[in-house]
PDB file of C-alpha atoms in Angstrom:
ATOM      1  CA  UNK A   1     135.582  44.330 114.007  1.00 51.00           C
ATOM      2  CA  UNK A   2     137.785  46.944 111.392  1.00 48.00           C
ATOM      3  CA  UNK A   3     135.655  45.774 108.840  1.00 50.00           C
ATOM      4  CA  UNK A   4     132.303  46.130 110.377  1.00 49.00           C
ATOM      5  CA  UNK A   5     133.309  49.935 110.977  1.00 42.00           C
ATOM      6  CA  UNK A   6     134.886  50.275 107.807  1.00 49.00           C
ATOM      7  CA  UNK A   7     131.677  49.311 106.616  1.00 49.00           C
ATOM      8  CA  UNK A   8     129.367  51.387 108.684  1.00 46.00           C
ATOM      9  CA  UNK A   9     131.599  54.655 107.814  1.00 42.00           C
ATOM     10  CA  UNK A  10     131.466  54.083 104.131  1.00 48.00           C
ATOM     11  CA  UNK A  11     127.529  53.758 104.689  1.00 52.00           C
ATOM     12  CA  UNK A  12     126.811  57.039 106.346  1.00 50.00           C
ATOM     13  CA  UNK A  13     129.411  58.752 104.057  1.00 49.00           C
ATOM     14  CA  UNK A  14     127.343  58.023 101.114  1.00 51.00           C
ATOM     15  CA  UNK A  15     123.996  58.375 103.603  1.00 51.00           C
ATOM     16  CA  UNK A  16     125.325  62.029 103.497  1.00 48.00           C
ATOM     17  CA  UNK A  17     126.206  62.110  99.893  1.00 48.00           C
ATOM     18  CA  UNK A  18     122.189  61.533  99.300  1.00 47.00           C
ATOM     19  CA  UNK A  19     121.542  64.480 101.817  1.00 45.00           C
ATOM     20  CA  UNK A  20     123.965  66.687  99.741  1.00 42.00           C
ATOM     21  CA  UNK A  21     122.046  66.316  96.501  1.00 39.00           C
ATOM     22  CA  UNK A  22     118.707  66.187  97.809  1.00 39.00           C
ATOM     23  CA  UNK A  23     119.041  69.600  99.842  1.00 36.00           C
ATOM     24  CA  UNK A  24     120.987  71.098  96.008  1.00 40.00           C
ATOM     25  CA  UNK A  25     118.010  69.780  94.206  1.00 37.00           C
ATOM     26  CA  UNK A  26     115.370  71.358  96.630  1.00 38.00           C
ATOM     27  CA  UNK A  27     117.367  75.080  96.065  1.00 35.00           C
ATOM     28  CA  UNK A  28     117.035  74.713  92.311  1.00 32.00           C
ATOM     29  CA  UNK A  29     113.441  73.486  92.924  1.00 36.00           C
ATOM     30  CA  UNK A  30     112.858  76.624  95.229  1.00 33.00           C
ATOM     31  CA  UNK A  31     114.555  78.921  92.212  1.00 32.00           C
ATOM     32  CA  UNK A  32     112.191  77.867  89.392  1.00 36.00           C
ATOM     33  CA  UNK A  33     109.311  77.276  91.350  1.00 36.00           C
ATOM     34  CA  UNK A  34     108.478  80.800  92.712  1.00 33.00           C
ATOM     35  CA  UNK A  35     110.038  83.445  94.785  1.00 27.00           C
ATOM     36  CA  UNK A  36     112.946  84.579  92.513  1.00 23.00           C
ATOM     37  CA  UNK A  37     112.931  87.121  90.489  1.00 25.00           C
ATOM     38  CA  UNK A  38     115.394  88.971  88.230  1.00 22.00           C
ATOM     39  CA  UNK A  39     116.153  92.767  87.123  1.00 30.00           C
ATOM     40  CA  UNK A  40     118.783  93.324  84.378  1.00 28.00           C
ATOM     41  CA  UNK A  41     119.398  95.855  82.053  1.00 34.00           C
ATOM     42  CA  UNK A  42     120.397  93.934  78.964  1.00 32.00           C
ATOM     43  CA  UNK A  43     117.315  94.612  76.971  1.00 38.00           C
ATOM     44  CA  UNK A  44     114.501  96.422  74.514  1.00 45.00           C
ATOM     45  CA  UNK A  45     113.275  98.176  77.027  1.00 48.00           C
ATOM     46  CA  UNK A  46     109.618  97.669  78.756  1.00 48.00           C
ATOM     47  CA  UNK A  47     107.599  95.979  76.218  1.00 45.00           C
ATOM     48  CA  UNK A  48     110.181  95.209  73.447  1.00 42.00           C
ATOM     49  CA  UNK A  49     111.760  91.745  72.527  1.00 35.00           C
ATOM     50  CA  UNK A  50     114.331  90.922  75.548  1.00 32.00           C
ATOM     51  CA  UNK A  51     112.604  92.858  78.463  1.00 30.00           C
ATOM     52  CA  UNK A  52     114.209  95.212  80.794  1.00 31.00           C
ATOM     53  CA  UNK A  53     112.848  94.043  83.509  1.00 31.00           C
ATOM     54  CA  UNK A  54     110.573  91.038  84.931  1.00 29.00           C
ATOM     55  CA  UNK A  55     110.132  88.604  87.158  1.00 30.00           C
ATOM     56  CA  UNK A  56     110.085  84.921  86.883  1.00 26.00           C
ATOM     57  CA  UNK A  57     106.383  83.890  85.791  1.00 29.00           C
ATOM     58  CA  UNK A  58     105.448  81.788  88.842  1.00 28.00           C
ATOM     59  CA  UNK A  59     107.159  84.373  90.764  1.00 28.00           C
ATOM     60  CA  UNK A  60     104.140  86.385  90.314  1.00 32.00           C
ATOM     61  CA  UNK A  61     106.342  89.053  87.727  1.00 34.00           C
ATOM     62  CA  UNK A  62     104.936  89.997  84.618  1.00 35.00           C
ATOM     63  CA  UNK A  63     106.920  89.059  81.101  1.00 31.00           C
ATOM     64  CA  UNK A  64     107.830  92.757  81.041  1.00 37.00           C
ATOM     65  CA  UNK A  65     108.287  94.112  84.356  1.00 35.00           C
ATOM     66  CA  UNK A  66     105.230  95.883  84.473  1.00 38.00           C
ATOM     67  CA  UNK A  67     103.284  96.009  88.168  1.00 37.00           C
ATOM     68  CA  UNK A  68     101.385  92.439  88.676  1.00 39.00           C
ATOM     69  CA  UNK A  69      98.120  93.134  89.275  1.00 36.00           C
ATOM     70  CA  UNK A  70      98.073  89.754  90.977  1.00 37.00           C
ATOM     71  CA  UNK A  71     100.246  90.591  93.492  1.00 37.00           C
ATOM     72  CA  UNK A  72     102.308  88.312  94.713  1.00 34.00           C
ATOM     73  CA  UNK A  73     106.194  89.332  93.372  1.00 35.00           C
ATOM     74  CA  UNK A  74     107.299  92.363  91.606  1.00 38.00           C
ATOM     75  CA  UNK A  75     110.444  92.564  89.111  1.00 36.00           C
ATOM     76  CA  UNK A  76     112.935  93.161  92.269  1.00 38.00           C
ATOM     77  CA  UNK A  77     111.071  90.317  94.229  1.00 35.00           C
ATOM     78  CA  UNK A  78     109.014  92.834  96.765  1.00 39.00           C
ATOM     79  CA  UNK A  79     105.921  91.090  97.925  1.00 35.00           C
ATOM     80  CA  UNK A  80     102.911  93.719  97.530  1.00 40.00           C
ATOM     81  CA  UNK A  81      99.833  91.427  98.322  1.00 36.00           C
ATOM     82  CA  UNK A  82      96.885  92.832 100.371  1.00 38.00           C
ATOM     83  CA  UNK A  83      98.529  96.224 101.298  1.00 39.00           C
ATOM     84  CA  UNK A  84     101.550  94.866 102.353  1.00 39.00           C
ATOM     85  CA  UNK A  85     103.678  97.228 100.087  1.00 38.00           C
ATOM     86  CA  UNK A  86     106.907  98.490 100.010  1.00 41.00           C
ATOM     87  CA  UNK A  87     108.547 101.520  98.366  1.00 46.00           C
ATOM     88  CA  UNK A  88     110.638  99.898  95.204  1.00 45.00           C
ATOM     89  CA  UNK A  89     112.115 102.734  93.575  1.00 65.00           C
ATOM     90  CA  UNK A  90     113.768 103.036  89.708  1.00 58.00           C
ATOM     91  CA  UNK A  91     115.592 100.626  87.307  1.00 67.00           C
ATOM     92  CA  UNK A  92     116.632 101.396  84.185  1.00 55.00           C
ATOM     93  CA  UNK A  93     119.765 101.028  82.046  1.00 61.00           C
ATOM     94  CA  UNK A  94     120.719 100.912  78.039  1.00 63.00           C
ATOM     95  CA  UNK A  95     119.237  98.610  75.177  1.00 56.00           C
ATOM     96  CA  UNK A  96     120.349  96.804  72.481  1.00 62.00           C
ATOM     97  CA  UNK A  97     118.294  98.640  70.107  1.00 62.00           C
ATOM     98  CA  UNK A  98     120.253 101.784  71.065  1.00 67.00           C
ATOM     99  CA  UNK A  99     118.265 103.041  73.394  1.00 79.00           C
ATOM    100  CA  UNK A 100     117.359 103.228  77.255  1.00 84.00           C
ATOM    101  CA  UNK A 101     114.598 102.253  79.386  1.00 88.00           C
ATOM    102  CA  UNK A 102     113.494 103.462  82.843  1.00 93.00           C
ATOM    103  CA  UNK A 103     110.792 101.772  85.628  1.00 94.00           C
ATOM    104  CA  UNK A 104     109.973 104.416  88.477  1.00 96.00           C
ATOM    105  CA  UNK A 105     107.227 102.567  91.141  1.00 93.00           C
ATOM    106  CA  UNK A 106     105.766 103.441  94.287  1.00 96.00           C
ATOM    107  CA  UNK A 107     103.452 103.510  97.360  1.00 97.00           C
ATOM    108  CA  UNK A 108     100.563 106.351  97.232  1.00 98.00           C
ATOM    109  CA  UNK A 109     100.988 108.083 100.954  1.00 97.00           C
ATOM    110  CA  UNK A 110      99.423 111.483 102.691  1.00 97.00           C
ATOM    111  CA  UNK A 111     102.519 114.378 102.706  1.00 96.00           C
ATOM    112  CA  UNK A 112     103.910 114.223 106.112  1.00 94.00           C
ATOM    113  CA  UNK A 113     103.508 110.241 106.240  1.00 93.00           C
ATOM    114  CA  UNK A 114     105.724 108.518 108.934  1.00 92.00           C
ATOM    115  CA  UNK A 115     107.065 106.556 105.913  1.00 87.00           C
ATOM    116  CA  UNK A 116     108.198 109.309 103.471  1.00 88.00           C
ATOM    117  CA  UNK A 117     107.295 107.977  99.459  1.00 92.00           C
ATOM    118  CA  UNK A 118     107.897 109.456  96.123  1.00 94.00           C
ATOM    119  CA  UNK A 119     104.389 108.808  95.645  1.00 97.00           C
ATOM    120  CA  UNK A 120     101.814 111.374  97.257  1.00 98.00           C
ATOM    121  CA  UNK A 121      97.856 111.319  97.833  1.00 98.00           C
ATOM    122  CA  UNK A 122      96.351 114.719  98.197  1.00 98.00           C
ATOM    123  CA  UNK A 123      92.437 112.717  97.939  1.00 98.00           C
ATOM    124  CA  UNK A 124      92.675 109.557  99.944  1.00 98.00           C
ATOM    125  CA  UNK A 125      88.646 109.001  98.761  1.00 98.00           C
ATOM    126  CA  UNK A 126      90.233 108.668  95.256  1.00 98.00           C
ATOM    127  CA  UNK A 127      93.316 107.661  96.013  1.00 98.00           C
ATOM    128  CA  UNK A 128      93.621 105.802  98.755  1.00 98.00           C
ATOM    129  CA  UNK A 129      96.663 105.021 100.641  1.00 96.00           C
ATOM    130  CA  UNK A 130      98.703 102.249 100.092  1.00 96.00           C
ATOM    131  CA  UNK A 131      97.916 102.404  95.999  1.00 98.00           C
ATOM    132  CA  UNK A 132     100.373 101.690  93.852  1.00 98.00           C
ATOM    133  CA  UNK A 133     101.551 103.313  90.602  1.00 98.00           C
ATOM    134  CA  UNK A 134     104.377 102.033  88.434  1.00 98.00           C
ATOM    135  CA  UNK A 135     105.739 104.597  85.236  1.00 98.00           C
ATOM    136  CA  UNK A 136     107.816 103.307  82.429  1.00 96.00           C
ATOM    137  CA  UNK A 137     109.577 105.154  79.993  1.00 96.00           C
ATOM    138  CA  UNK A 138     111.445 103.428  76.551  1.00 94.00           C
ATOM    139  CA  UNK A 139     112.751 106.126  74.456  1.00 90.00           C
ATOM    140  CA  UNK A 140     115.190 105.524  70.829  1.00 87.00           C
ATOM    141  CA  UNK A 141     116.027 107.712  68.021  1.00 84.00           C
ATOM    142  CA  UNK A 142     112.418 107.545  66.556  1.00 88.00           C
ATOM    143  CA  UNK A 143     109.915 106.756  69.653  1.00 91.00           C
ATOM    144  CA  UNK A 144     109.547 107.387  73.086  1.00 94.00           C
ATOM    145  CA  UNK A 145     107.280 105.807  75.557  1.00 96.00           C
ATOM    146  CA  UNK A 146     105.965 106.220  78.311  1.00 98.00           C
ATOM    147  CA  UNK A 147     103.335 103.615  80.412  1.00 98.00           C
ATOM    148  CA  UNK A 148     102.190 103.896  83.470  1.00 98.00           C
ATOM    149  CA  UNK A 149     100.190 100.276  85.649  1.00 98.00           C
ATOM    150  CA  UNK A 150      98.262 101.479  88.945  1.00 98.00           C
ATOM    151  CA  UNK A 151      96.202  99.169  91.655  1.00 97.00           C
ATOM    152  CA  UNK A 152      94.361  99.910  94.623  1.00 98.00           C
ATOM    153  CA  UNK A 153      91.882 102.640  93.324  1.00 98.00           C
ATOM    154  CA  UNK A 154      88.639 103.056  93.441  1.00 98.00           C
ATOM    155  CA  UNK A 155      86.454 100.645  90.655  1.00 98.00           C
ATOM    156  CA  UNK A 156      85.139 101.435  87.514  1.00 98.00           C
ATOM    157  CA  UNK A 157      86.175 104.756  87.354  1.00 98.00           C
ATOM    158  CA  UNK A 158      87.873 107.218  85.317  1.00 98.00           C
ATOM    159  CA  UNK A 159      91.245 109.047  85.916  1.00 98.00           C
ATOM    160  CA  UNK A 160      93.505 111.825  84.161  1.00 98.00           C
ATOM    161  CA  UNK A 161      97.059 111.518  84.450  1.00 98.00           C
ATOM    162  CA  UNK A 162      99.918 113.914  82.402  1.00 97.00           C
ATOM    163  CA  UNK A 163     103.517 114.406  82.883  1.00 98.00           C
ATOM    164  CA  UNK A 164     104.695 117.311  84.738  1.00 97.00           C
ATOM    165  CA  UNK A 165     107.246 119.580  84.845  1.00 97.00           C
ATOM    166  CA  UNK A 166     109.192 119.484  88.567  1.00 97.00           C
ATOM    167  CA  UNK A 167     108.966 116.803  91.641  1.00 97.00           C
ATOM    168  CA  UNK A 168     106.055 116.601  93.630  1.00 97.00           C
ATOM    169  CA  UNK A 169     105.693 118.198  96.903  1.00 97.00           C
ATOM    170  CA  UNK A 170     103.259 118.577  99.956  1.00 97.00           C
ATOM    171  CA  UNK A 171     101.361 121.133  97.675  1.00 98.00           C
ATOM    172  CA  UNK A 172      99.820 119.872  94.825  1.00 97.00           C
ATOM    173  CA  UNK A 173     101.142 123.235  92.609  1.00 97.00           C
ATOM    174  CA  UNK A 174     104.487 122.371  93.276  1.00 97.00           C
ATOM    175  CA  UNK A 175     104.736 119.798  90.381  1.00 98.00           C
ATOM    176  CA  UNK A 176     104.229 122.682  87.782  1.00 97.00           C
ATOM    177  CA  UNK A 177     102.576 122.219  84.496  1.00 96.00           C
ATOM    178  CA  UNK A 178     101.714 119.684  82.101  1.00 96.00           C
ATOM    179  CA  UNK A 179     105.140 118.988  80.287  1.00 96.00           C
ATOM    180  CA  UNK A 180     104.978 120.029  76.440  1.00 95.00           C
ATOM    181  CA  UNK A 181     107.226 119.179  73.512  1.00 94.00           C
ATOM    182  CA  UNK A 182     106.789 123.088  72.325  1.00 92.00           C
ATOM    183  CA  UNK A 183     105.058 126.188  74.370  1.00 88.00           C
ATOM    184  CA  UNK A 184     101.388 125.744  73.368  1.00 81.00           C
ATOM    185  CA  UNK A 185      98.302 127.789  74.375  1.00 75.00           C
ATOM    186  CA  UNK A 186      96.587 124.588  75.027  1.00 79.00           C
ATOM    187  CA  UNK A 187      96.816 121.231  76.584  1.00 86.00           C
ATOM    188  CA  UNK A 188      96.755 118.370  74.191  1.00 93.00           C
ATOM    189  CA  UNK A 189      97.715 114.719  73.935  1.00 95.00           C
ATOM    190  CA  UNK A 190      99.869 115.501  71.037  1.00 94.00           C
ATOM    191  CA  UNK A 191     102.123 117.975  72.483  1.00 95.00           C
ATOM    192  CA  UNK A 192     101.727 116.321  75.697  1.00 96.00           C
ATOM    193  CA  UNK A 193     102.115 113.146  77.779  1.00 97.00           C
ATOM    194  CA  UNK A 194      98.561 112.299  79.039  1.00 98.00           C
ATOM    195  CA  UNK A 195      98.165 108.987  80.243  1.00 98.00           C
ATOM    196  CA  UNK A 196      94.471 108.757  81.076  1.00 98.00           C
ATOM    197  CA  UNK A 197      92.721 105.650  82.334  1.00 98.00           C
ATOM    198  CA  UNK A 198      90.186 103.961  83.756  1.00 98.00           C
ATOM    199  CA  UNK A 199      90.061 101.081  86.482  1.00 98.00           C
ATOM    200  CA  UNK A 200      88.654  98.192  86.165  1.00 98.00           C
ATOM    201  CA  UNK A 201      86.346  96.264  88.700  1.00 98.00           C
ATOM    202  CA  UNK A 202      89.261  95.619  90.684  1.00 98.00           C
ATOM    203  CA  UNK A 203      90.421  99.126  90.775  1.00 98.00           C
ATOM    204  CA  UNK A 204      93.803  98.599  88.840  1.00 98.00           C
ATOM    205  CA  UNK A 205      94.322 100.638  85.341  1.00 98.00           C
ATOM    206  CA  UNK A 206      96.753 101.240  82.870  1.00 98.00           C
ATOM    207  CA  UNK A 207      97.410 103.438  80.019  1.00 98.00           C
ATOM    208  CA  UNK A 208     100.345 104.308  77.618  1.00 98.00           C
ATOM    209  CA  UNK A 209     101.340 107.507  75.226  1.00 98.00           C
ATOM    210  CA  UNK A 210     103.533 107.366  72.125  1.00 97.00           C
ATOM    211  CA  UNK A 211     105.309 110.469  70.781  1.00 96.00           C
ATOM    212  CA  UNK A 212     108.138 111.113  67.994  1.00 95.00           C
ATOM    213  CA  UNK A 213     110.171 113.259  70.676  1.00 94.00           C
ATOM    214  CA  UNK A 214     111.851 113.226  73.696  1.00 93.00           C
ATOM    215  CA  UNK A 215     111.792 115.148  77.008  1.00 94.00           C
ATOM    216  CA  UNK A 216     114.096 117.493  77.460  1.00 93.00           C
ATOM    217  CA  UNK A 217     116.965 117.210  79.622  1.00 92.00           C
ATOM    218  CA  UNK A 218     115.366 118.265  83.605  1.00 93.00           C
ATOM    219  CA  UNK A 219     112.092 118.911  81.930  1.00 95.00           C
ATOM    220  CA  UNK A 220     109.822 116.146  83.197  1.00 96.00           C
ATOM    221  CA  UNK A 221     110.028 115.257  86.340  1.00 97.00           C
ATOM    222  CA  UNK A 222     106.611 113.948  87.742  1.00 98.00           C
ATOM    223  CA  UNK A 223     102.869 112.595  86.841  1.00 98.00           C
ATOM    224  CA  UNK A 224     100.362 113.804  87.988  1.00 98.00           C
ATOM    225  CA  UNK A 225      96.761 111.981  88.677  1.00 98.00           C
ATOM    226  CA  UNK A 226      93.729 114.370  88.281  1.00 98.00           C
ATOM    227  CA  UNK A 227      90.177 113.552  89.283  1.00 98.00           C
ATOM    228  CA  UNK A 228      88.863 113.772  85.565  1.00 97.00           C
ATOM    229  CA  UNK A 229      90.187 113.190  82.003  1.00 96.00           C
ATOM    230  CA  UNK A 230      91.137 115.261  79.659  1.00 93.00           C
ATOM    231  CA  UNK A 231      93.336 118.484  79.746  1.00 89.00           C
ATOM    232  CA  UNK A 232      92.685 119.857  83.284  1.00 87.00           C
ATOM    233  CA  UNK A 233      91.053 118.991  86.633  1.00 93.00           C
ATOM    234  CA  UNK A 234      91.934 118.605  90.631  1.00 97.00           C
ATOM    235  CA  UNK A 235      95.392 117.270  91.283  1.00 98.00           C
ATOM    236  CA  UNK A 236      94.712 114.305  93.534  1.00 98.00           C
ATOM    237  CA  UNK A 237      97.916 112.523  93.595  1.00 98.00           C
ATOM    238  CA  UNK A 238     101.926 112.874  92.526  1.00 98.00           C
ATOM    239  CA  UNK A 239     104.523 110.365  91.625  1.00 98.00           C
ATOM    240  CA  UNK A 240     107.900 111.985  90.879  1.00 97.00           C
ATOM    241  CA  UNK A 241     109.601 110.116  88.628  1.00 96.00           C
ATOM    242  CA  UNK A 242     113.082 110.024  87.154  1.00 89.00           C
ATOM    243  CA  UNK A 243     112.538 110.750  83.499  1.00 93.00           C
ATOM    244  CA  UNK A 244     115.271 110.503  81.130  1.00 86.00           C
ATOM    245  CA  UNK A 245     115.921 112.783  78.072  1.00 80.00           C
TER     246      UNK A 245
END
């Protein structure tokens, strides 16, 4: 009789043992398969050999921690499918290269929203609530960049976007003026950040600027989303963002 419960011990003891490693190998199933995604800031910076950011590929994250268009997970593992949104905020840190690297993204809302967002709609015909906008900035001794991904706007059309000088604000003015490397007379893409785009048939868009300078310390602190390209034209939305000199 000893032996015959002996027996049936040792058998549910390694019954159990087989329950162990099946429920470890469905976690590390779960982990690669989707719904895990990493930030770090042991890289090159948005864009540039190890990336700053991302998320894993079946995660729905891009390779370099740009917004998915596809929208399933971003780079912090925030679902954003079908308007269900949520306000991610900034990541950034140092690179090996010797430089830093910055991602800023956000929800497009009305001023006053219930929800308050970093991200403000002054046109919700152009752009409409719930939007999203994600800025980059990668900036070394030689280069800095600055990229900007956006979804949720209208289709096939064109938008201007610059870099501004102070946070936005219920009043459109309040961002200030087009950021410029030196006081110039005129707006221009040289001198300037402007990060026009258009959407595509889907109503996402992205764009990126490339200059031999860097902001000055305080000096840039928002983009601004106009209603036409080129150097001028109605502010229609605001994202401030947390650029870096």
């Amino acid at each position: 009789m000893t032996g015959s419960v002996d027996r049936a011990v040792a058998g549910e003891g390694r019954r159990t043992g087989r329950r162990k490693v099946l429920v470890g190998v469905a976690a590390v199933m779960m982990l690669a398969g989707g719904g895990a995604s990493i930030a770090h800031g042991a890289a090159d910076g948005p864009g540039g050999g190890g990336h700053a950011a991302h998320g894993t590929a079946s995660a729905g994250g891009s390779a370099d921690g740009q917004a998915n268009p596809g929208g399933k997970a971003d780079a912090d593992g925030k679902v954003d499918a079908d308007g269900q949104t949520s306000e991610v905020g900034m990541v950034g840190g140092a690179s090996r290269s010797g430089g830093f690297w910055m991602r800023a993204d956000g929800v497009f809302s009305p001023p006053g929203s219930f929800v308050p967002s970093d991200a403000l709609t002054y046109d919700t015909g152009l752009v409409p609530a719930a939007a999203r906008i994600e800025v980059t900035q990668y900036a070394d001794r030689t280069t800095t960049r600055v990229g900007t991904r956006l979804r949720g706007l209208l289709p096939n059309r064109a938008y201007g976007m610059h870099v501004h000088t102070s946070p936005c604000a219920a009043d459109p003015a309040s961002a200030g003026p087009h950021y410029q490397h030196s006081a110039s007379a005129t707006a221009d893409p040289v001198n300037e950040v402007w990060l026009d785009f258009r959407t595509d048939r889907n109503g996402a868009g992205a764009a990126e600027a490339r200059h031999d300078w860097g902001f000055r310390d305080g000096g840039a602190r928002s983009v601004i989303i106009h209603d036409v390209q080129g150097g001028a034209g109605k502010r229609i939305a605001c994202f401030t963002v947390p650029f870096s000199s």
